[in-house]
Amino acid sequence: MANNATIEIDGKKYEFPLIEGTEKEVAIDIKSLRAATNGLITLDSGYKNTGSCESAITFLDGEKGILRYRGYSIEELAEKADFLEVAYLLIFGELPTSDQLNKFHTDIMNNSMVDEDVHKILDAFPKNAHPMGVLTSLTSGLIAFNPSSVNVDSEEEMYRAIVKILGQFPVLVAWVMRKKKGLPLNYGSKKLGYVDNM
């Protein structure tokens, strides 16, 4: 396979690199097309032939019905893995061992307490507000209760931040839905699984 693709316009040739994706698919990297040709762009109605990014996490080929996360088909993950296993895979790049999954679940459950003042934010929303809007606002609002920044170069700090948001998220989801239904707010149960607590 050649390393470049050549496009000829009005007798002038322009070369663009070919790149190979995780599934051995080949793409023409045209990010310099506009600059190289003084403004020429491509037209791809519906983006049916355009890759939007390079991703080590997701591969999608809608025409063939393929969706993979970190190399695993969505069908295989749906059949054989639970929510936290897939979350671990997406975050850390591999499926967890039994010990890693148990630690991940325990650490998440140990970080499930949400500051009681979040109730005040939730109470400010009307009962008929769209749940996604409320949940988005509450999730964004969590930064006010933990304003310290996370050192993204520290695996330990990143892990703590991950388990904290994963621990608090089911509580927020449950609170939003319970408020909508007029039910009292609670924290779920440590005896239940992650998704069950939602």
JSON list of C-alpha atoms in Angstrom, two decimals:
[
{"chain": "A", "resi": 1, "resn": "MET", "atom": "CA", "xyz": [0.00, 0.00, 0.00]},
{"chain": "A", "resi": 2, "resn": "ALA", "atom": "CA", "xyz": [1.20, 3.50, -0.82]},
{"chain": "A", "resi": 3, "resn": "ASN", "atom": "CA", "xyz": [1.86, 5.93, 2.01]},
{"chain": "A", "resi": 4, "resn": "ASN", "atom": "CA", "xyz": [0.13, 8.84, 0.30]},
{"chain": "A", "resi": 5, "resn": "ALA", "atom": "CA", "xyz": [-2.92, 9.66, -1.80]},
{"chain": "A", "resi": 6, "resn": "THR", "atom": "CA", "xyz": [-2.61, 12.16, -4.61]},
{"chain": "A", "resi": 7, "resn": "ILE", "atom": "CA", "xyz": [-5.37, 14.54, -5.57]},
{"chain": "A", "resi": 8, "resn": "GLU", "atom": "CA", "xyz": [-5.00, 16.48, -8.83]},
{"chain": "A", "resi": 9, "resn": "ILE", "atom": "CA", "xyz": [-6.84, 19.76, -9.30]},
{"chain": "A", "resi": 10, "resn": "ASP", "atom": "CA", "xyz": [-6.36, 21.93, -12.39]},
{"chain": "A", "resi": 11, "resn": "GLY", "atom": "CA", "xyz": [-3.13, 20.10, -13.20]},
{"chain": "A", "resi": 12, "resn": "LYS", "atom": "CA", "xyz": [-1.64, 20.63, -9.74]},
{"chain": "A", "resi": 13, "resn": "LYS", "atom": "CA", "xyz": [-1.04, 17.58, -7.52]},
{"chain": "A", "resi": 14, "resn": "TYR", "atom": "CA", "xyz": [-1.45, 17.49, -3.78]},
{"chain": "A", "resi": 15, "resn": "GLU", "atom": "CA", "xyz": [-0.32, 14.60, -1.60]},
{"chain": "A", "resi": 16, "resn": "PHE", "atom": "CA", "xyz": [-2.01, 13.55, 1.62]},
{"chain": "A", "resi": 17, "resn": "PRO", "atom": "CA", "xyz": [-0.92, 10.79, 4.00]},
{"chain": "A", "resi": 18, "resn": "LEU", "atom": "CA", "xyz": [-2.79, 7.51, 4.28]},
{"chain": "A", "resi": 19, "resn": "ILE", "atom": "CA", "xyz": [-3.42, 6.29, 7.80]},
{"chain": "A", "resi": 20, "resn": "GLU", "atom": "CA", "xyz": [-4.47, 2.86, 9.02]},
{"chain": "A", "resi": 21, "resn": "GLY", "atom": "CA", "xyz": [-7.04, 2.45, 11.78]},
{"chain": "A", "resi": 22, "resn": "THR", "atom": "CA", "xyz": [-7.39, -0.15, 14.49]},
{"chain": "A", "resi": 23, "resn": "GLU", "atom": "CA", "xyz": [-9.53, -2.34, 12.22]},
{"chain": "A", "resi": 24, "resn": "LYS", "atom": "CA", "xyz": [-7.04, -2.04, 9.32]},
{"chain": "A", "resi": 25, "resn": "GLU", "atom": "CA", "xyz": [-9.32, 0.48, 7.61]},
{"chain": "A", "resi": 26, "resn": "VAL", "atom": "CA", "xyz": [-7.44, 3.00, 5.48]},
{"chain": "A", "resi": 27, "resn": "ALA", "atom": "CA", "xyz": [-8.18, 6.71, 5.47]},
{"chain": "A", "resi": 28, "resn": "ILE", "atom": "CA", "xyz": [-6.84, 9.75, 3.69]},
{"chain": "A", "resi": 29, "resn": "ASP", "atom": "CA", "xyz": [-5.74, 12.39, 6.18]},
{"chain": "A", "resi": 30, "resn": "ILE", "atom": "CA", "xyz": [-6.98, 15.61, 4.56]},
{"chain": "A", "resi": 31, "resn": "LYS", "atom": "CA", "xyz": [-6.61, 17.96, 7.54]},
{"chain": "A", "resi": 32, "resn": "SER", "atom": "CA", "xyz": [-4.19, 20.12, 5.51]},
{"chain": "A", "resi": 33, "resn": "LEU", "atom": "CA", "xyz": [-6.37, 20.16, 2.35]},
{"chain": "A", "resi": 34, "resn": "ARG", "atom": "CA", "xyz": [-7.81, 23.64, 2.89]},
{"chain": "A", "resi": 35, "resn": "ALA", "atom": "CA", "xyz": [-4.44, 25.22, 3.63]},
{"chain": "A", "resi": 36, "resn": "ALA", "atom": "CA", "xyz": [-2.62, 23.38, 0.82]},
{"chain": "A", "resi": 37, "resn": "THR", "atom": "CA", "xyz": [-5.23, 24.26, -1.82]},
{"chain": "A", "resi": 38, "resn": "ASN", "atom": "CA", "xyz": [-6.04, 27.80, -0.69]},
{"chain": "A", "resi": 39, "resn": "GLY", "atom": "CA", "xyz": [-9.53, 26.99, 0.57]},
{"chain": "A", "resi": 40, "resn": "LEU", "atom": "CA", "xyz": [-10.68, 23.78, -1.10]},
{"chain": "A", "resi": 41, "resn": "ILE", "atom": "CA", "xyz": [-12.86, 21.57, 1.12]},
{"chain": "A", "resi": 42, "resn": "THR", "atom": "CA", "xyz": [-14.57, 18.21, 0.71]},
{"chain": "A", "resi": 43, "resn": "LEU", "atom": "CA", "xyz": [-18.31, 17.49, 0.54]},
{"chain": "A", "resi": 44, "resn": "ASP", "atom": "CA", "xyz": [-19.57, 14.38, 2.28]},
{"chain": "A", "resi": 45, "resn": "SER", "atom": "CA", "xyz": [-23.32, 14.68, 2.73]},
{"chain": "A", "resi": 46, "resn": "GLY", "atom": "CA", "xyz": [-24.40, 12.99, 5.94]},
{"chain": "A", "resi": 47, "resn": "TYR", "atom": "CA", "xyz": [-20.75, 12.25, 6.83]},
{"chain": "A", "resi": 48, "resn": "LYS", "atom": "CA", "xyz": [-21.16, 8.74, 5.46]},
{"chain": "A", "resi": 49, "resn": "ASN", "atom": "CA", "xyz": [-17.55, 8.62, 4.32]},
{"chain": "A", "resi": 50, "resn": "THR", "atom": "CA", "xyz": [-15.84, 10.77, 6.93]},
{"chain": "A", "resi": 51, "resn": "GLY", "atom": "CA", "xyz": [-14.08, 9.65, 10.05]},
{"chain": "A", "resi": 52, "resn": "SER", "atom": "CA", "xyz": [-14.51, 12.29, 12.74]},
{"chain": "A", "resi": 53, "resn": "CYS", "atom": "CA", "xyz": [-11.51, 11.30, 14.84]},
{"chain": "A", "resi": 54, "resn": "GLU", "atom": "CA", "xyz": [-8.93, 8.72, 15.72]},
{"chain": "A", "resi": 55, "resn": "SER", "atom": "CA", "xyz": [-10.02, 6.64, 18.71]},
{"chain": "A", "resi": 56, "resn": "ALA", "atom": "CA", "xyz": [-8.38, 3.88, 20.71]},
{"chain": "A", "resi": 57, "resn": "ILE", "atom": "CA", "xyz": [-11.72, 3.39, 22.48]},
{"chain": "A", "resi": 58, "resn": "THR", "atom": "CA", "xyz": [-14.45, 3.08, 19.86]},
{"chain": "A", "resi": 59, "resn": "PHE", "atom": "CA", "xyz": [-14.73, 1.63, 16.37]},
{"chain": "A", "resi": 60, "resn": "LEU", "atom": "CA", "xyz": [-17.99, 2.20, 14.52]},
{"chain": "A", "resi": 61, "resn": "ASP", "atom": "CA", "xyz": [-19.04, 1.09, 11.05]},
{"chain": "A", "resi": 62, "resn": "GLY", "atom": "CA", "xyz": [-22.75, 1.80, 10.87]},
{"chain": "A", "resi": 63, "resn": "GLU", "atom": "CA", "xyz": [-23.20, 0.41, 7.36]},
{"chain": "A", "resi": 64, "resn": "LYS", "atom": "CA", "xyz": [-21.92, -2.98, 8.52]},
{"chain": "A", "resi": 65, "resn": "GLY", "atom": "CA", "xyz": [-23.58, -2.77, 11.94]},
{"chain": "A", "resi": 66, "resn": "ILE", "atom": "CA", "xyz": [-20.27, -2.87, 13.82]},
{"chain": "A", "resi": 67, "resn": "LEU", "atom": "CA", "xyz": [-19.69, -1.18, 17.17]},
{"chain": "A", "resi": 68, "resn": "ARG", "atom": "CA", "xyz": [-16.65, -2.14, 19.22]},
{"chain": "A", "resi": 69, "resn": "TYR", "atom": "CA", "xyz": [-15.23, -0.80, 22.46]},
{"chain": "A", "resi": 70, "resn": "ARG", "atom": "CA", "xyz": [-11.52, -1.44, 22.97]},
{"chain": "A", "resi": 71, "resn": "GLY", "atom": "CA", "xyz": [-11.76, -4.26, 20.42]},
{"chain": "A", "resi": 72, "resn": "TYR", "atom": "CA", "xyz": [-14.79, -6.00, 21.97]},
{"chain": "A", "resi": 73, "resn": "SER", "atom": "CA", "xyz": [-18.07, -6.10, 20.04]},
{"chain": "A", "resi": 74, "resn": "ILE", "atom": "CA", "xyz": [-21.00, -4.40, 21.73]},
{"chain": "A", "resi": 75, "resn": "GLU", "atom": "CA", "xyz": [-22.94, -7.68, 21.45]},
{"chain": "A", "resi": 76, "resn": "GLU", "atom": "CA", "xyz": [-20.23, -9.58, 23.34]},
{"chain": "A", "resi": 77, "resn": "LEU", "atom": "CA", "xyz": [-20.05, -6.92, 26.06]},
{"chain": "A", "resi": 78, "resn": "ALA", "atom": "CA", "xyz": [-23.84, -6.78, 26.43]},
{"chain": "A", "resi": 79, "resn": "GLU", "atom": "CA", "xyz": [-24.00, -10.56, 26.78]},
{"chain": "A", "resi": 80, "resn": "LYS", "atom": "CA", "xyz": [-20.98, -11.22, 28.99]},
{"chain": "A", "resi": 81, "resn": "ALA", "atom": "CA", "xyz": [-20.08, -8.06, 30.93]},
{"chain": "A", "resi": 82, "resn": "ASP", "atom": "CA", "xyz": [-21.90, -5.88, 33.42]},
{"chain": "A", "resi": 83, "resn": "PHE", "atom": "CA", "xyz": [-21.99, -2.09, 33.52]},
{"chain": "A", "resi": 84, "resn": "LEU", "atom": "CA", "xyz": [-18.96, -1.64, 35.77]},
{"chain": "A", "resi": 85, "resn": "GLU", "atom": "CA", "xyz": [-16.87, -4.09, 33.75]},
{"chain": "A", "resi": 86, "resn": "VAL", "atom": "CA", "xyz": [-17.58, -2.08, 30.60]},
{"chain": "A", "resi": 87, "resn": "ALA", "atom": "CA", "xyz": [-16.90, 1.20, 32.42]},
{"chain": "A", "resi": 88, "resn": "TYR", "atom": "CA", "xyz": [-13.57, -0.21, 33.62]},
{"chain": "A", "resi": 89, "resn": "LEU", "atom": "CA", "xyz": [-12.75, -1.34, 30.08]},
{"chain": "A", "resi": 90, "resn": "LEU", "atom": "CA", "xyz": [-13.51, 2.09, 28.62]},
{"chain": "A", "resi": 91, "resn": "ILE", "atom": "CA", "xyz": [-11.56, 3.95, 31.30]},
{"chain": "A", "resi": 92, "resn": "PHE", "atom": "CA", "xyz": [-8.54, 1.70, 31.78]},
{"chain": "A", "resi": 93, "resn": "GLY", "atom": "CA", "xyz": [-8.30, -0.07, 28.41]},
{"chain": "A", "resi": 94, "resn": "GLU", "atom": "CA", "xyz": [-8.84, -3.66, 29.49]},
{"chain": "A", "resi": 95, "resn": "LEU", "atom": "CA", "xyz": [-11.49, -5.77, 31.17]},
{"chain": "A", "resi": 96, "resn": "PRO", "atom": "CA", "xyz": [-10.89, -6.06, 34.90]},
{"chain": "A", "resi": 97, "resn": "THR", "atom": "CA", "xyz": [-9.85, -9.21, 36.70]},
{"chain": "A", "resi": 98, "resn": "SER", "atom": "CA", "xyz": [-12.23, -10.39, 39.42]},
{"chain": "A", "resi": 99, "resn": "ASP", "atom": "CA", "xyz": [-10.06, -8.70, 42.09]},
{"chain": "A", "resi": 100, "resn": "GLN", "atom": "CA", "xyz": [-9.85, -5.44, 40.11]},
{"chain": "A", "resi": 101, "resn": "LEU", "atom": "CA", "xyz": [-13.62, -5.42, 39.59]},
{"chain": "A", "resi": 102, "resn": "ASN", "atom": "CA", "xyz": [-14.32, -6.09, 43.29]},
{"chain": "A", "resi": 103, "resn": "LYS", "atom": "CA", "xyz": [-11.96, -3.26, 44.32]},
{"chain": "A", "resi": 104, "resn": "PHE", "atom": "CA", "xyz": [-13.46, -0.92, 41.72]},
{"chain": "A", "resi": 105, "resn": "HIS", "atom": "CA", "xyz": [-17.00, -1.67, 42.93]},
{"chain": "A", "resi": 106, "resn": "THR", "atom": "CA", "xyz": [-16.03, -1.28, 46.60]},
{"chain": "A", "resi": 107, "resn": "ASP", "atom": "CA", "xyz": [-14.20, 1.99, 45.96]},
{"chain": "A", "resi": 108, "resn": "ILE", "atom": "CA", "xyz": [-17.19, 3.33, 44.02]},
{"chain": "A", "resi": 109, "resn": "MET", "atom": "CA", "xyz": [-19.63, 2.35, 46.77]},
{"chain": "A", "resi": 110, "resn": "ASN", "atom": "CA", "xyz": [-17.36, 3.97, 49.38]},
{"chain": "A", "resi": 111, "resn": "ASN", "atom": "CA", "xyz": [-17.63, 7.23, 47.44]},
{"chain": "A", "resi": 112, "resn": "SER", "atom": "CA", "xyz": [-21.40, 7.30, 47.05]},
{"chain": "A", "resi": 113, "resn": "MET", "atom": "CA", "xyz": [-22.15, 10.00, 49.62]},
{"chain": "A", "resi": 114, "resn": "VAL", "atom": "CA", "xyz": [-23.39, 13.25, 48.10]},
{"chain": "A", "resi": 115, "resn": "ASP", "atom": "CA", "xyz": [-23.23, 16.49, 50.09]},
{"chain": "A", "resi": 116, "resn": "GLU", "atom": "CA", "xyz": [-26.63, 17.24, 51.60]},
{"chain": "A", "resi": 117, "resn": "ASP", "atom": "CA", "xyz": [-26.49, 20.76, 50.14]},
{"chain": "A", "resi": 118, "resn": "VAL", "atom": "CA", "xyz": [-27.00, 19.20, 46.69]},
{"chain": "A", "resi": 119, "resn": "HIS", "atom": "CA", "xyz": [-30.61, 18.71, 47.87]},
{"chain": "A", "resi": 120, "resn": "LYS", "atom": "CA", "xyz": [-30.97, 22.51, 47.81]},
{"chain": "A", "resi": 121, "resn": "ILE", "atom": "CA", "xyz": [-29.92, 22.62, 44.16]},
{"chain": "A", "resi": 122, "resn": "LEU", "atom": "CA", "xyz": [-32.28, 19.78, 43.31]},
{"chain": "A", "resi": 123, "resn": "ASP", "atom": "CA", "xyz": [-35.13, 21.47, 45.18]},
{"chain": "A", "resi": 124, "resn": "ALA", "atom": "CA", "xyz": [-34.68, 24.59, 43.03]},
{"chain": "A", "resi": 125, "resn": "PHE", "atom": "CA", "xyz": [-35.79, 22.69, 39.92]},
{"chain": "A", "resi": 126, "resn": "PRO", "atom": "CA", "xyz": [-39.48, 22.35, 39.12]},
{"chain": "A", "resi": 127, "resn": "LYS", "atom": "CA", "xyz": [-40.92, 18.86, 39.53]},
{"chain": "A", "resi": 128, "resn": "ASN", "atom": "CA", "xyz": [-41.65, 18.67, 35.79]},
{"chain": "A", "resi": 129, "resn": "ALA", "atom": "CA", "xyz": [-38.12, 19.67, 34.66]},
{"chain": "A", "resi": 130, "resn": "HIS", "atom": "CA", "xyz": [-36.55, 17.28, 32.16]},
{"chain": "A", "resi": 131, "resn": "PRO", "atom": "CA", "xyz": [-34.48, 14.71, 34.09]},
{"chain": "A", "resi": 132, "resn": "MET", "atom": "CA", "xyz": [-31.46, 15.02, 31.81]},
{"chain": "A", "resi": 133, "resn": "GLY", "atom": "CA", "xyz": [-31.27, 18.78, 32.28]},
{"chain": "A", "resi": 134, "resn": "VAL", "atom": "CA", "xyz": [-31.50, 18.40, 36.06]},
{"chain": "A", "resi": 135, "resn": "LEU", "atom": "CA", "xyz": [-28.95, 15.57, 36.12]},
{"chain": "A", "resi": 136, "resn": "THR", "atom": "CA", "xyz": [-26.53, 17.55, 33.94]},
{"chain": "A", "resi": 137, "resn": "SER", "atom": "CA", "xyz": [-26.82, 20.53, 36.26]},
{"chain": "A", "resi": 138, "resn": "LEU", "atom": "CA", "xyz": [-26.33, 18.46, 39.41]},
{"chain": "A", "resi": 139, "resn": "THR", "atom": "CA", "xyz": [-23.32, 16.66, 37.94]},
{"chain": "A", "resi": 140, "resn": "SER", "atom": "CA", "xyz": [-21.75, 19.98, 36.93]},
{"chain": "A", "resi": 141, "resn": "GLY", "atom": "CA", "xyz": [-22.57, 21.38, 40.36]},
{"chain": "A", "resi": 142, "resn": "LEU", "atom": "CA", "xyz": [-20.51, 18.70, 42.12]},
{"chain": "A", "resi": 143, "resn": "ILE", "atom": "CA", "xyz": [-17.35, 20.71, 41.36]},
{"chain": "A", "resi": 144, "resn": "ALA", "atom": "CA", "xyz": [-18.55, 23.34, 43.84]},
{"chain": "A", "resi": 145, "resn": "PHE", "atom": "CA", "xyz": [-18.45, 20.73, 46.60]},
{"chain": "A", "resi": 146, "resn": "ASN", "atom": "CA", "xyz": [-14.96, 19.52, 45.67]},
{"chain": "A", "resi": 147, "resn": "PRO", "atom": "CA", "xyz": [-13.20, 22.47, 44.05]},
{"chain": "A", "resi": 148, "resn": "SER", "atom": "CA", "xyz": [-9.65, 21.11, 44.19]},
{"chain": "A", "resi": 149, "resn": "SER", "atom": "CA", "xyz": [-8.19, 20.28, 40.80]},
{"chain": "A", "resi": 150, "resn": "VAL", "atom": "CA", "xyz": [-7.07, 16.79, 39.86]},
{"chain": "A", "resi": 151, "resn": "ASN", "atom": "CA", "xyz": [-3.54, 16.19, 38.64]},
{"chain": "A", "resi": 152, "resn": "VAL", "atom": "CA", "xyz": [-4.27, 14.31, 35.41]},
{"chain": "A", "resi": 153, "resn": "ASP", "atom": "CA", "xyz": [-0.70, 12.96, 35.41]},
{"chain": "A", "resi": 154, "resn": "SER", "atom": "CA", "xyz": [-1.30, 11.18, 38.71]},
{"chain": "A", "resi": 155, "resn": "GLU", "atom": "CA", "xyz": [-2.89, 7.74, 38.29]},
{"chain": "A", "resi": 156, "resn": "GLU", "atom": "CA", "xyz": [-3.89, 7.77, 41.97]},
{"chain": "A", "resi": 157, "resn": "GLU", "atom": "CA", "xyz": [-5.65, 11.16, 41.78]},
{"chain": "A", "resi": 158, "resn": "MET", "atom": "CA", "xyz": [-7.37, 10.23, 38.53]},
{"chain": "A", "resi": 159, "resn": "TYR", "atom": "CA", "xyz": [-8.56, 6.94, 40.02]},
{"chain": "A", "resi": 160, "resn": "ARG", "atom": "CA", "xyz": [-9.97, 8.74, 43.07]},
{"chain": "A", "resi": 161, "resn": "ALA", "atom": "CA", "xyz": [-11.79, 11.23, 40.83]},
{"chain": "A", "resi": 162, "resn": "ILE", "atom": "CA", "xyz": [-13.21, 8.43, 38.69]},
{"chain": "A", "resi": 163, "resn": "VAL", "atom": "CA", "xyz": [-14.58, 6.37, 41.59]},
{"chain": "A", "resi": 164, "resn": "LYS", "atom": "CA", "xyz": [-15.97, 9.50, 43.23]},
{"chain": "A", "resi": 165, "resn": "ILE", "atom": "CA", "xyz": [-18.05, 10.56, 40.22]},
{"chain": "A", "resi": 166, "resn": "LEU", "atom": "CA", "xyz": [-19.08, 6.97, 39.53]},
{"chain": "A", "resi": 167, "resn": "GLY", "atom": "CA", "xyz": [-20.09, 6.62, 43.17]},
{"chain": "A", "resi": 168, "resn": "GLN", "atom": "CA", "xyz": [-22.17, 9.78, 43.27]},
{"chain": "A", "resi": 169, "resn": "PHE", "atom": "CA", "xyz": [-23.82, 9.44, 39.88]},
{"chain": "A", "resi": 170, "resn": "PRO", "atom": "CA", "xyz": [-26.34, 6.69, 40.75]},
{"chain": "A", "resi": 171, "resn": "VAL", "atom": "CA", "xyz": [-27.41, 8.71, 43.79]},
{"chain": "A", "resi": 172, "resn": "LEU", "atom": "CA", "xyz": [-28.00, 11.77, 41.61]},
{"chain": "A", "resi": 173, "resn": "VAL", "atom": "CA", "xyz": [-29.94, 9.74, 39.03]},
{"chain": "A", "resi": 174, "resn": "ALA", "atom": "CA", "xyz": [-32.11, 8.22, 41.75]},
{"chain": "A", "resi": 175, "resn": "TRP", "atom": "CA", "xyz": [-32.69, 11.59, 43.41]},
{"chain": "A", "resi": 176, "resn": "VAL", "atom": "CA", "xyz": [-33.78, 13.19, 40.15]},
{"chain": "A", "resi": 177, "resn": "MET", "atom": "CA", "xyz": [-36.27, 10.43, 39.40]},
{"chain": "A", "resi": 178, "resn": "ARG", "atom": "CA", "xyz": [-37.54, 10.20, 42.99]},
{"chain": "A", "resi": 179, "resn": "LYS", "atom": "CA", "xyz": [-38.13, 13.96, 43.09]},
{"chain": "A", "resi": 180, "resn": "LYS", "atom": "CA", "xyz": [-40.03, 13.74, 39.81]},
{"chain": "A", "resi": 181, "resn": "LYS", "atom": "CA", "xyz": [-42.25, 11.03, 41.31]},
{"chain": "A", "resi": 182, "resn": "GLY", "atom": "CA", "xyz": [-42.68, 12.88, 44.62]},
{"chain": "A", "resi": 183, "resn": "LEU", "atom": "CA", "xyz": [-40.78, 10.24, 46.62]},
{"chain": "A", "resi": 184, "resn": "PRO", "atom": "CA", "xyz": [-38.31, 10.90, 49.47]},
{"chain": "A", "resi": 185, "resn": "LEU", "atom": "CA", "xyz": [-34.63, 10.96, 48.52]},
{"chain": "A", "resi": 186, "resn": "ASN", "atom": "CA", "xyz": [-32.33, 8.19, 49.69]},
{"chain": "A", "resi": 187, "resn": "TYR", "atom": "CA", "xyz": [-28.86, 6.77, 49.09]},
{"chain": "A", "resi": 188, "resn": "GLY", "atom": "CA", "xyz": [-29.77, 3.31, 47.86]},
{"chain": "A", "resi": 189, "resn": "SER", "atom": "CA", "xyz": [-28.15, 0.26, 49.43]},
{"chain": "A", "resi": 190, "resn": "LYS", "atom": "CA", "xyz": [-24.60, -1.03, 49.52]},
{"chain": "A", "resi": 191, "resn": "LYS", "atom": "CA", "xyz": [-26.11, -4.51, 49.18]},
{"chain": "A", "resi": 192, "resn": "LEU", "atom": "CA", "xyz": [-27.31, -3.71, 45.66]},
{"chain": "A", "resi": 193, "resn": "GLY", "atom": "CA", "xyz": [-25.23, -3.62, 42.51]},
{"chain": "A", "resi": 194, "resn": "TYR", "atom": "CA", "xyz": [-24.26, -0.41, 40.76]},
{"chain": "A", "resi": 195, "resn": "VAL", "atom": "CA", "xyz": [-27.10, -0.31, 38.22]},
{"chain": "A", "resi": 196, "resn": "ASP", "atom": "CA", "xyz": [-29.63, -1.64, 40.76]},
{"chain": "A", "resi": 197, "resn": "ASN", "atom": "CA", "xyz": [-29.00, 1.43, 42.91]},
{"chain": "A", "resi": 198, "resn": "MET", "atom": "CA", "xyz": [-30.05, 3.68, 40.06]}
]
